[in-house]
Coordinates of C-alpha atoms in Angstrom, one line a residue:
Chain A
M754 CA 0.0 0.0 0.0
R755 CA 2.7 2.4 1.1
H756 CA 4.8 1.5 -1.9
G757 CA 1.8 2.0 -4.2
I758 CA 1.2 5.6 -2.8
Q759 CA 5.0 6.2 -3.1
R760 CA 4.9 5.1 -6.8
I761 CA 1.9 7.3 -7.5
G762 CA 3.7 10.2 -5.8
V763 CA 6.8 9.8 -7.9
R764 CA 4.6 9.6 -11.1
L765 CA 2.9 12.8 -10.0
L766 CA 6.2 14.5 -9.4
M767 CA 7.4 13.5 -12.8
L768 CA 4.2 14.9 -14.3
V769 CA 4.8 18.2 -12.6
A770 CA 8.5 18.2 -13.8
L771 CA 7.3 17.5 -17.3
C772 CA 4.9 20.4 -17.1
L773 CA 7.7 22.7 -16.0
L774 CA 10.2 21.4 -18.6
G775 CA 7.6 21.4 -21.4
G776 CA 6.6 24.9 -20.5
L777 CA 10.2 26.1 -20.6
L778 CA 10.7 24.4 -24.0
S779 CA 7.6 25.9 -25.4
A780 CA 8.4 29.3 -24.0
S781 CA 12.0 29.0 -25.6
L782 CA 10.5 28.0 -29.0
V783 CA 8.0 30.9 -28.9
R784 CA 10.6 33.5 -27.6
F785 CA 13.3 32.5 -30.1
S786 CA 11.2 31.9 -33.1
P787 CA 11.7 34.3 -36.1
G788 CA 9.3 37.3 -35.9
Y789 CA 8.8 37.2 -32.1
G790 CA 7.7 40.6 -30.7
V791 CA 6.6 41.9 -34.1
D792 CA 3.1 43.4 -33.8
E793 CA 1.2 44.3 -36.8
R794 CA -0.6 47.0 -34.9
E795 CA 2.7 49.0 -35.1
L796 CA 2.0 49.5 -38.8
D797 CA -1.4 51.0 -38.3
P798 CA -1.1 54.7 -39.4
R799 CA -4.0 55.6 -37.2
L800 CA -2.1 54.9 -34.0
S801 CA -0.2 57.8 -32.3
P802 CA 3.5 57.4 -31.7
A803 CA 2.8 57.2 -28.0
T804 CA 0.5 54.2 -28.5
V805 CA 3.1 52.5 -30.7
E806 CA 5.7 53.1 -28.1
A807 CA 3.4 51.6 -25.5
I808 CA 2.9 48.4 -27.6
R809 CA 6.7 48.1 -28.1
N810 CA 7.2 48.5 -24.3
S811 CA 4.7 45.8 -23.6
H812 CA 6.7 43.4 -25.7
R813 CA 10.0 44.6 -24.2
L814 CA 8.7 43.8 -20.7
N815 CA 8.9 40.0 -21.5
S816 CA 11.8 40.0 -23.9
G817 CA 14.1 37.8 -21.8
L818 CA 13.4 34.1 -21.8
L819 CA 13.2 33.7 -18.0
S820 CA 10.9 36.7 -17.6
Y821 CA 8.8 35.5 -20.5
Y822 CA 8.6 32.0 -18.9
G823 CA 8.0 33.4 -15.4
H824 CA 5.2 35.6 -16.8
Y825 CA 3.7 32.5 -18.6
L826 CA 3.9 30.3 -15.4
A827 CA 2.3 33.0 -13.3
G828 CA -0.5 33.3 -15.8
A829 CA -0.9 29.5 -16.1
V830 CA -1.3 29.0 -12.4
H831 CA -4.4 31.3 -12.6
G832 CA -5.6 29.5 -15.8
D833 CA -4.4 32.3 -18.1
F834 CA -2.3 30.7 -20.9
G835 CA -2.0 33.9 -22.9
S836 CA -3.9 34.9 -26.0
S837 CA -4.0 33.5 -29.5
E838 CA -2.2 35.8 -31.9
W839 CA -4.4 34.6 -34.8
L840 CA -7.8 34.5 -33.2
Q841 CA -7.2 37.3 -30.7
R842 CA -8.9 35.3 -28.0
P843 CA -7.8 33.8 -24.7
I844 CA -6.2 30.4 -25.2
S845 CA -8.0 29.0 -22.1
S846 CA -11.4 29.7 -23.5
L847 CA -10.4 28.1 -26.9
I848 CA -9.2 25.0 -25.0
K849 CA -12.5 24.9 -23.0
E850 CA -14.5 25.1 -26.1
R851 CA -12.5 22.6 -28.2
L852 CA -11.2 20.0 -25.8
P853 CA -14.6 18.3 -25.0
V854 CA -15.1 17.7 -28.8
T855 CA -11.8 16.0 -29.2
G856 CA -12.0 14.2 -25.9
R857 CA -15.4 12.7 -26.9
S858 CA -14.2 11.7 -30.3
V859 CA -10.9 10.2 -29.0
L860 CA -12.5 8.3 -26.2
M861 CA -15.2 6.9 -28.4
G862 CA -12.7 6.1 -31.1
V863 CA -10.4 4.3 -28.7
L864 CA -13.3 2.4 -27.2
V865 CA -14.6 1.2 -30.6
A866 CA -11.1 0.3 -31.7
W867 CA -10.5 -1.7 -28.5
V868 CA -13.8 -3.6 -28.7
V869 CA -13.4 -4.5 -32.4
A870 CA -9.7 -5.4 -32.0
L871 CA -10.2 -7.4 -28.8
A872 CA -13.2 -9.2 -30.4
I873 CA -11.4 -10.2 -33.6
S874 CA -8.2 -11.1 -31.7
L875 CA -10.1 -13.3 -29.3
A876 CA -12.1 -14.9 -32.1
T877 CA -8.8 -15.5 -34.0
V878 CA -7.0 -17.0 -31.0
F879 CA -10.1 -18.9 -29.7
F880 CA -11.4 -20.4 -32.9
R881 CA -7.9 -20.7 -34.5
G882 CA -9.6 -20.1 -37.9
Y883 CA -7.2 -19.3 -40.7
L884 CA -9.8 -17.4 -42.6
L885 CA -10.5 -15.1 -39.7
D886 CA -6.8 -14.7 -39.0
I887 CA -6.0 -13.9 -42.7
S888 CA -8.9 -11.5 -43.1
G889 CA -8.0 -9.7 -39.9
T890 CA -4.3 -9.5 -40.9
L891 CA -5.2 -8.3 -44.4
V892 CA -7.7 -5.6 -43.2
S893 CA -5.2 -4.3 -40.6
G894 CA -2.4 -4.5 -43.0
V895 CA -4.2 -2.3 -45.6
L896 CA -5.4 0.1 -42.8
I897 CA -2.0 0.5 -41.4
A898 CA -0.7 1.4 -44.8
L899 CA -3.2 4.3 -45.1
P900 CA -2.2 7.8 -43.8
A901 CA -4.6 9.1 -41.2
A902 CA -5.4 12.0 -43.6
V903 CA -6.6 9.5 -46.3
V904 CA -8.9 7.8 -43.8
A905 CA -10.2 11.2 -43.0
I906 CA -11.0 11.9 -46.6
F907 CA -12.8 8.6 -47.0
S908 CA -14.7 9.4 -43.8
V909 CA -15.9 12.6 -45.4
Y910 CA -16.9 10.7 -48.6
L911 CA -18.9 8.2 -46.6
R912 CA -20.2 10.8 -44.0
T913 CA -19.1 8.6 -41.1
P914 CA -18.6 10.2 -37.6
V915 CA -15.2 11.5 -36.6
F916 CA -14.7 8.9 -33.9
L917 CA -15.1 6.1 -36.4
A918 CA -12.2 7.5 -38.5
I919 CA -10.1 7.7 -35.3
A920 CA -11.1 4.1 -34.5
L921 CA -10.1 3.0 -38.0
V922 CA -6.6 4.5 -37.6
T923 CA -6.1 3.1 -34.1
F924 CA -7.5 -0.4 -34.8
P925 CA -4.8 -2.0 -36.9
K926 CA -2.0 -1.2 -34.5
L927 CA -4.1 -2.4 -31.6
F928 CA -5.2 -5.6 -33.4
R929 CA -1.6 -6.7 -34.2
Y930 CA -0.5 -6.2 -30.6
L931 CA -3.6 -7.8 -29.1
R932 CA -3.6 -10.8 -31.3
N933 CA 0.1 -11.5 -30.6
L934 CA -0.4 -10.8 -26.8
L935 CA -3.4 -13.2 -26.6
A936 CA -1.8 -15.9 -28.8
H937 CA 1.3 -15.8 -26.5
A938 CA -0.9 -16.0 -23.4
Y939 CA -3.1 -18.9 -24.7
A940 CA 0.1 -20.7 -25.6
Q941 CA 1.3 -20.9 -22.0
P942 CA 1.5 -24.5 -20.6
Y943 CA -0.8 -23.8 -17.7
I944 CA -3.5 -22.6 -20.0
L945 CA -3.2 -25.7 -22.1
A946 CA -3.4 -27.7 -19.0
A947 CA -6.5 -25.8 -17.9
Q948 CA -8.1 -26.5 -21.3
A949 CA -7.2 -30.2 -21.0
R950 CA -8.9 -30.4 -17.6
G951 CA -12.1 -29.1 -19.2
I952 CA -12.2 -25.7 -17.5
G953 CA -14.7 -23.3 -19.2
Q954 CA -13.3 -20.9 -21.8
A955 CA -14.8 -17.9 -20.1
R956 CA -13.1 -18.9 -16.8
I957 CA -9.8 -19.4 -18.6
L958 CA -10.1 -16.0 -20.3
F959 CA -11.1 -14.0 -17.3
H960 CA -9.1 -15.9 -14.6
H961 CA -6.0 -16.9 -16.4
V962 CA -5.5 -15.2 -19.8
L963 CA -6.5 -11.6 -19.1
P964 CA -4.6 -11.3 -15.7
L965 CA -1.4 -12.6 -17.5
A966 CA -1.9 -10.0 -20.3
A967 CA -3.1 -7.2 -18.0
P968 CA 0.2 -5.3 -17.6
A969 CA 0.7 -5.2 -21.4
L970 CA -2.9 -4.4 -22.0
F971 CA -2.7 -1.4 -19.6
A972 CA 0.4 -0.2 -21.3
L973 CA -1.3 -0.6 -24.7
L974 CA -4.3 1.5 -23.4
G975 CA -2.0 4.4 -22.7
V976 CA -0.3 4.1 -26.1
S977 CA -3.6 3.9 -27.9
L978 CA -4.8 7.2 -26.4
S979 CA -1.5 8.8 -27.7
M980 CA -2.1 7.3 -31.1
A981 CA -5.7 8.5 -31.1
F982 CA -4.7 12.1 -30.2
G983 CA -2.2 12.1 -33.0
A984 CA -4.8 10.9 -35.5
A985 CA -7.2 13.5 -34.3
I986 CA -5.2 16.3 -36.1
P987 CA -5.7 15.2 -39.7
I988 CA -9.1 13.7 -39.1
E989 CA -10.6 16.8 -37.4
A990 CA -8.8 19.1 -39.9
L991 CA -10.2 17.3 -43.0
C992 CA -13.6 16.4 -41.4
D993 CA -14.1 20.0 -40.2
S994 CA -14.7 18.9 -36.6
P995 CA -14.1 21.8 -34.2
G996 CA -11.8 20.1 -31.9
V997 CA -8.2 20.6 -30.5
G998 CA -6.7 18.8 -33.5
Q999 CA -8.3 21.2 -36.0
L1000 CA -7.3 24.1 -33.8
A1001 CA -3.6 22.9 -33.7
W1002 CA -3.6 22.5 -37.5
Q1003 CA -5.1 26.0 -38.0
A1004 CA -2.6 27.5 -35.4
A1005 CA 0.3 25.8 -37.3
L1006 CA -0.9 27.2 -40.7
N1007 CA -1.3 30.7 -39.2
R1008 CA 1.9 30.5 -37.2
D1009 CA 0.2 31.1 -34.0
L1010 CA 3.0 29.8 -31.8
P1011 CA 1.6 30.5 -28.4
L1012 CA -1.6 28.6 -29.3
I1013 CA 0.2 25.6 -30.9
M1014 CA 2.7 25.3 -28.1
N1015 CA 0.0 25.4 -25.4
L1016 CA -2.0 22.8 -27.3
T1017 CA 1.0 20.5 -27.7
L1018 CA 1.8 20.9 -24.0
L1019 CA -1.8 20.1 -23.0
V1020 CA -2.0 17.0 -25.3
T1021 CA 1.4 15.8 -24.0
I1022 CA 0.3 16.2 -20.4
I1023 CA -2.9 14.3 -21.1
T1024 CA -1.1 11.4 -22.9
V1025 CA 1.7 11.3 -20.3
A1026 CA -0.8 11.2 -17.5
A1027 CA -2.7 8.4 -19.3
N1028 CA 0.5 6.5 -19.7
S1029 CA 1.5 7.0 -16.1
F1030 CA -1.9 5.8 -15.0
A1031 CA -1.6 2.8 -17.3
N1032 CA 1.8 2.0 -15.8
V1033 CA 0.6 2.3 -12.2
A1034 CA -2.4 0.1 -13.1
S1035 CA -0.1 -2.5 -14.8
E1036 CA 2.2 -2.5 -11.8
R1037 CA -0.7 -3.2 -9.5
S1038 CA -1.9 -6.0 -11.7
L1039 CA 1.4 -7.8 -11.6
Chain B
M707 CA 3.2 -19.2 -52.0
T708 CA 6.0 -19.5 -49.6
R709 CA 6.9 -16.6 -47.3
R710 CA 10.4 -16.5 -48.8
R711 CA 8.9 -16.1 -52.3
L712 CA 6.6 -13.4 -51.1
R713 CA 9.5 -11.4 -49.7
V714 CA 11.4 -11.8 -53.0
I715 CA 8.4 -10.4 -54.8
C716 CA 8.0 -7.5 -52.4
A717 CA 11.8 -6.7 -52.7
A718 CA 11.5 -6.8 -56.5
V719 CA 8.4 -4.4 -56.3
L720 CA 10.3 -2.0 -54.0
C721 CA 13.4 -2.1 -56.2
A722 CA 11.3 -1.3 -59.2
I723 CA 9.5 1.6 -57.5
F724 CA 12.8 2.9 -56.2
G725 CA 14.4 2.6 -59.6
V726 CA 11.5 4.6 -61.2
G727 CA 11.9 7.3 -58.6
L728 CA 15.7 7.4 -59.0
F729 CA 15.5 7.8 -62.8
A730 CA 12.4 10.0 -62.7
S731 CA 13.8 12.4 -65.3
T732 CA 14.3 9.6 -67.8
V733 CA 11.0 7.8 -67.1
S734 CA 8.9 10.8 -67.2
P735 CA 8.4 12.7 -70.5
Y736 CA 7.6 16.0 -68.8
S737 CA 8.9 18.0 -65.9
Y738 CA 6.7 17.9 -62.8
A739 CA 5.9 21.6 -63.0
R740 CA 5.2 21.9 -66.7
Q741 CA 1.7 23.1 -67.3
F742 CA -0.6 22.2 -70.2
R743 CA -2.9 25.1 -69.7
E744 CA -5.3 24.1 -72.5
R745 CA -5.8 20.7 -70.9
P746 CA -6.7 21.0 -67.3
N747 CA -8.2 17.8 -65.6
A748 CA -7.6 15.9 -68.8
A749 CA -8.5 12.2 -68.9
P750 CA -5.8 9.6 -69.3
S751 CA -4.4 9.5 -72.9
A752 CA -1.3 8.5 -74.8
S753 CA 0.4 11.9 -74.1
H754 CA -0.7 12.0 -70.4
L755 CA -0.8 8.4 -69.0
L756 CA -2.6 9.3 -65.8
G757 CA -4.3 12.5 -67.1
T758 CA -3.6 16.0 -65.8
D759 CA -4.5 17.9 -62.6
S760 CA -6.6 21.1 -62.3
L761 CA -3.5 23.2 -63.2
G762 CA -2.9 21.1 -66.4
R763 CA 0.3 19.3 -65.0
D764 CA 0.9 15.7 -66.1
L765 CA -0.1 13.4 -63.2
F766 CA 2.3 10.6 -64.3
A767 CA 5.3 13.1 -64.2
R768 CA 4.2 14.4 -60.8
L769 CA 3.8 10.8 -59.5
V770 CA 7.2 9.7 -60.7
Y771 CA 8.9 12.8 -59.3
G772 CA 6.8 12.5 -56.1
T773 CA 8.1 9.0 -55.7
R774 CA 11.6 10.2 -55.8
V775 CA 10.9 12.8 -53.0
S776 CA 9.1 10.5 -50.8
L777 CA 11.0 7.3 -51.3
L778 CA 14.5 8.7 -51.4
L779 CA 14.2 11.1 -48.5
A780 CA 12.3 8.8 -46.1
P781 CA 15.4 6.5 -45.9
A782 CA 17.5 9.6 -45.3
A783 CA 15.3 10.5 -42.4
A784 CA 15.3 6.9 -41.2
L785 CA 19.1 6.9 -41.3
L786 CA 19.3 10.0 -39.2
A787 CA 16.8 8.5 -36.6
T788 CA 18.7 5.2 -36.6
L789 CA 22.0 7.1 -36.1
I790 CA 20.7 9.0 -33.2
A791 CA 19.2 5.8 -31.7
G792 CA 22.4 3.9 -32.4
V793 CA 24.7 6.5 -30.8
F794 CA 22.6 7.3 -27.7
G795 CA 21.2 3.8 -27.3
G796 CA 24.6 2.2 -27.6
L797 CA 26.1 4.7 -25.2
A798 CA 23.3 4.1 -22.6
G799 CA 23.7 0.4 -23.0
L800 CA 27.5 0.3 -22.7
V801 CA 28.0 3.0 -20.1
G802 CA 25.0 2.3 -17.8
G803 CA 24.5 4.4 -14.6
W804 CA 23.1 8.0 -14.7
C805 CA 23.8 8.2 -18.5
E806 CA 21.6 5.2 -19.1
K807 CA 18.8 6.6 -16.8
L808 CA 19.0 10.0 -18.5
V809 CA 18.8 8.6 -22.1
L810 CA 16.0 6.2 -21.2
A811 CA 14.0 8.9 -19.5
A812 CA 14.4 11.1 -22.6
A813 CA 13.3 8.2 -24.8
D814 CA 10.3 7.4 -22.7
L815 CA 9.2 11.0 -22.6
S816 CA 9.6 11.3 -26.3
M817 CA 7.7 8.1 -26.9
A818 CA 4.8 9.5 -24.9
L819 CA 4.6 12.6 -27.0
P820 CA 2.0 12.6 -29.8
L821 CA 4.4 12.8 -32.8
L822 CA 2.1 14.8 -35.1
F823 CA 1.4 17.5 -32.5
V824 CA 5.1 18.0 -31.8
L825 CA 5.8 18.0 -35.6
L826 CA 3.2 20.6 -36.1
A827 CA 4.6 22.8 -33.3
L828 CA 8.2 22.5 -34.6
R829 CA 7.1 23.1 -38.2
A830 CA 5.2 26.1 -37.1
V831 CA 8.4 27.6 -35.5
L832 CA 9.9 27.6 -39.1
P833 CA 8.7 30.3 -41.5
L834 CA 5.9 29.0 -43.7
D835 CA 7.0 30.6 -46.9
I836 CA 10.3 28.6 -47.3
S837 CA 11.3 27.3 -50.7
P838 CA 10.0 23.9 -51.7
I839 CA 13.4 22.3 -51.5
L840 CA 13.9 23.7 -48.0
S841 CA 10.4 22.4 -47.1
V842 CA 11.5 18.9 -48.1
I843 CA 14.7 19.1 -46.1
A844 CA 12.9 20.6 -43.1
T845 CA 10.1 17.9 -43.2
F846 CA 12.5 15.0 -43.3
V847 CA 15.0 16.4 -40.9
L848 CA 12.3 17.0 -38.4
L849 CA 11.0 13.4 -39.0
G850 CA 14.6 12.1 -38.4
L851 CA 15.1 14.2 -35.3
L852 CA 11.8 13.0 -33.7
G853 CA 11.6 9.4 -34.9
W854 CA 14.4 7.9 -32.8
P855 CA 12.9 6.9 -29.4
S856 CA 11.4 3.4 -30.1
S857 CA 14.6 2.4 -32.1
L858 CA 16.7 3.7 -29.2
R859 CA 15.0 1.3 -26.7
V860 CA 15.7 -1.7 -29.0
V861 CA 19.4 -0.7 -29.5
W862 CA 19.8 0.0 -25.8
A863 CA 18.3 -3.4 -24.8
T864 CA 20.6 -5.2 -27.3
T865 CA 23.7 -3.3 -26.2
R866 CA 22.9 -4.0 -22.6
N867 CA 22.8 -7.8 -23.3
L868 CA 26.0 -7.4 -25.2
R869 CA 27.6 -5.6 -22.3
N870 CA 26.9 -8.6 -20.0
S871 CA 28.0 -11.2 -22.6
D872 CA 30.8 -13.6 -22.1
F873 CA 32.7 -12.6 -25.3
L874 CA 32.9 -8.9 -24.2
L875 CA 34.0 -10.0 -20.8
L876 CA 36.8 -12.1 -22.4
A877 CA 37.7 -9.2 -24.6
R878 CA 38.0 -6.9 -21.6
A879 CA 40.0 -9.5 -19.7
T880 CA 42.5 -9.8 -22.6
G881 CA 43.1 -6.0 -22.5
C882 CA 41.0 -5.0 -25.5
G883 CA 40.7 -1.2 -25.7
R884 CA 37.4 0.5 -25.4
W885 CA 37.3 1.8 -29.0
R886 CA 38.5 -1.5 -30.4
M887 CA 35.8 -3.3 -28.4
I888 CA 33.1 -1.0 -29.7
V889 CA 34.3 -1.1 -33.4
R890 CA 35.3 -4.8 -33.6
H891 CA 32.9 -6.5 -31.2
V892 CA 29.9 -4.3 -30.3
F893 CA 29.1 -2.7 -33.6
P894 CA 29.1 -5.9 -35.7
N895 CA 26.6 -7.4 -33.3
L896 CA 24.5 -4.3 -33.3
R897 CA 24.4 -4.0 -37.1
P898 CA 21.4 -6.3 -37.8
V899 CA 19.4 -4.5 -35.1
L900 CA 20.2 -1.1 -36.6
F901 CA 19.4 -2.3 -40.0
A902 CA 16.0 -3.7 -38.9
Q903 CA 15.3 -0.4 -37.1
F904 CA 16.2 1.6 -40.2
W905 CA 13.9 -0.6 -42.3
I906 CA 11.0 -0.2 -39.8
S907 CA 11.3 3.6 -39.8
I908 CA 11.1 4.1 -43.6
P909 CA 7.3 3.3 -44.0
L910 CA 6.5 5.2 -40.8
F911 CA 8.3 8.3 -42.2
V912 CA 6.6 7.9 -45.6
L913 CA 3.2 7.8 -44.0
T914 CA 4.0 10.8 -41.7
E915 CA 5.3 12.8 -44.6
A916 CA 2.1 12.0 -46.5
T917 CA -0.1 13.2 -43.6
L918 CA 1.9 16.4 -43.0
S919 CA 1.9 17.3 -46.8
M920 CA -1.8 16.6 -47.0
L921 CA -2.3 19.1 -44.2
G922 CA -0.2 21.7 -46.1
L923 CA 2.7 21.6 -43.6
G924 CA 5.0 19.2 -45.4
V925 CA 6.5 19.3 -48.9
M926 CA 5.5 22.6 -50.6
E927 CA 4.1 23.0 -54.1
P928 CA 5.1 22.9 -56.9
L929 CA 7.5 20.1 -55.7
P930 CA 5.5 16.8 -55.7
S931 CA 5.5 14.2 -53.0
W932 CA 3.0 11.4 -52.4
G933 CA 1.6 13.5 -49.6
N934 CA 0.7 16.6 -51.7
L935 CA -0.4 14.4 -54.6
L936 CA -2.9 12.7 -52.2
R937 CA -4.4 16.2 -51.5
G938 CA -6.1 15.7 -54.9
L939 CA -8.4 13.0 -53.3
E940 CA -10.2 15.9 -51.5
D941 CA -11.9 16.7 -54.9
I942 CA -14.3 13.8 -55.1
S943 CA -15.7 14.9 -58.5
A944 CA -12.2 14.9 -60.1
V945 CA -11.5 11.5 -58.5
S946 CA -14.7 9.9 -59.8
A947 CA -14.0 11.4 -63.2
N948 CA -10.5 10.0 -63.3
L949 CA -9.9 7.0 -61.1
W950 CA -6.2 7.1 -62.0
R951 CA -6.0 9.9 -59.4
L952 CA -5.9 7.1 -56.9
A953 CA -2.6 6.0 -58.3
P954 CA -0.5 7.8 -55.6
L955 CA -2.6 6.2 -52.9
I956 CA -2.2 2.7 -54.5
L957 CA 1.5 3.1 -54.8
L958 CA 1.8 4.3 -51.2
V959 CA -0.2 1.4 -49.8
L960 CA 1.8 -1.0 -52.0
V961 CA 5.1 0.3 -50.7
V962 CA 4.1 0.2 -47.1
I963 CA 2.7 -3.3 -47.4
C964 CA 5.9 -4.4 -49.2
F965 CA 8.0 -3.0 -46.4
Q966 CA 5.8 -4.7 -43.8
L967 CA 6.1 -8.1 -45.6
I968 CA 9.8 -7.9 -45.9
L969 CA 10.3 -6.7 -42.3
P970 CA 10.1 -10.1 -40.5
A971 CA 13.1 -11.2 -42.6
Q972 CA 15.2 -8.4 -41.1
E973 CA 13.9 -9.2 -37.6
E974 CA 15.0 -12.8 -38.0
T975 CA 18.5 -11.7 -38.9
A976 CA 18.5 -9.6 -35.8

């Protein structure tokens, strides 16, 4: 119990360290990128010299990396991540609007991918049918060879929901891991012995196979979330879904560095937290 | 068909496609940027094997030159990623201690990052109006610089096993110098693993470049790549009028599948 809490504490500390380090890296990239501090408003002939000077001074205030980072951290503690240069809106309100859309699509997509991959993998291992195995391998082989953006275009053609496109991108990688994992678990001598003794398949699956595969399954769960978030960018961009992925793409196209850096940091924290949670869960299941 | 024969066929297909890309200027009758303004969206014909795009450019020429860009630069990016993985993974495996912990922590952290978000962020740092050649270099250098973590883990695990092996112990006991040990004993044993990792990375980079270019953040027009050729799929009416517009997609899928089918052979050698 004590060790478990200690491990969770270490993971939380690592997450905080990642936030600080990621924040510093993002701040450095924004601060040292070409064109930092250039404000188009300075070119507006209607503004008086005093106003232009005030704008320049506001940029000079945070011109050093550390002061820029300190200013960013102080704002972030209060939920203020700065403003989007392109949309001229607070980044926190943009995230609040867009994150639920992506969160829903990603979670639904991962769920569908897991259910389908697990069902086909179990059927392949359980029935040992070559036809099922070959068709599963073929479908996953073709799907894995398709860029996520192409899946998104087909999804637009067929008017399927965004989460289904995310599921299609996540499914093939999941299926391959799951099939190998379950095949390995079912090949263990004690599972063969249990089958020989006539123990029911459901009992073998839930009492012997899944506990054996649990650590790897939890790790795979964390990785699948990371994969799904990555797939969300092209899919949301091309399917016109107003989520974080589409926002990140638009921010990159418009060179809105504060926005793209904050979004990258946010998604990184979510995926690292999910991976840490998966690691803690897999350690507990050992 | 035996597995071995399938691998030979895949290797032959890959060699043929690589060859076409390499000799693009000989294979293609036109330049990738030449416009036939009187023939936009033309159907396939003897003069334009796959037809033309909306700007009147020959699709076959663009596909052949795009193959050159995608298939010759993805191995370059894979080489960069494998080099980084080889140097740092090998170092971590051989030296151990804090160096190993530091390198593995960096690899674990990088593996947890959503690659496309980081690529987008780093690409956004660069100016968007760079020349097409620079955009190609930037895209593949970024891919190479970010694609090393999973390869590093494999290289590290192999090197750690080598460090504890009997033959290295014997080499150390007979007074073999550190550099000689690395060059004569460690590297030859790492070579199959490095080769397998290099091979695994190529289709991954081809696919990532395709996605980036389809989003307008990879290889810039007018230079063709499979990614920006696939952007043509967005126009469903043009695709249904000329199904040959699917050729870049078919080629991409074929190449990735061929790489996948050849792959186990490399793993076996590792």
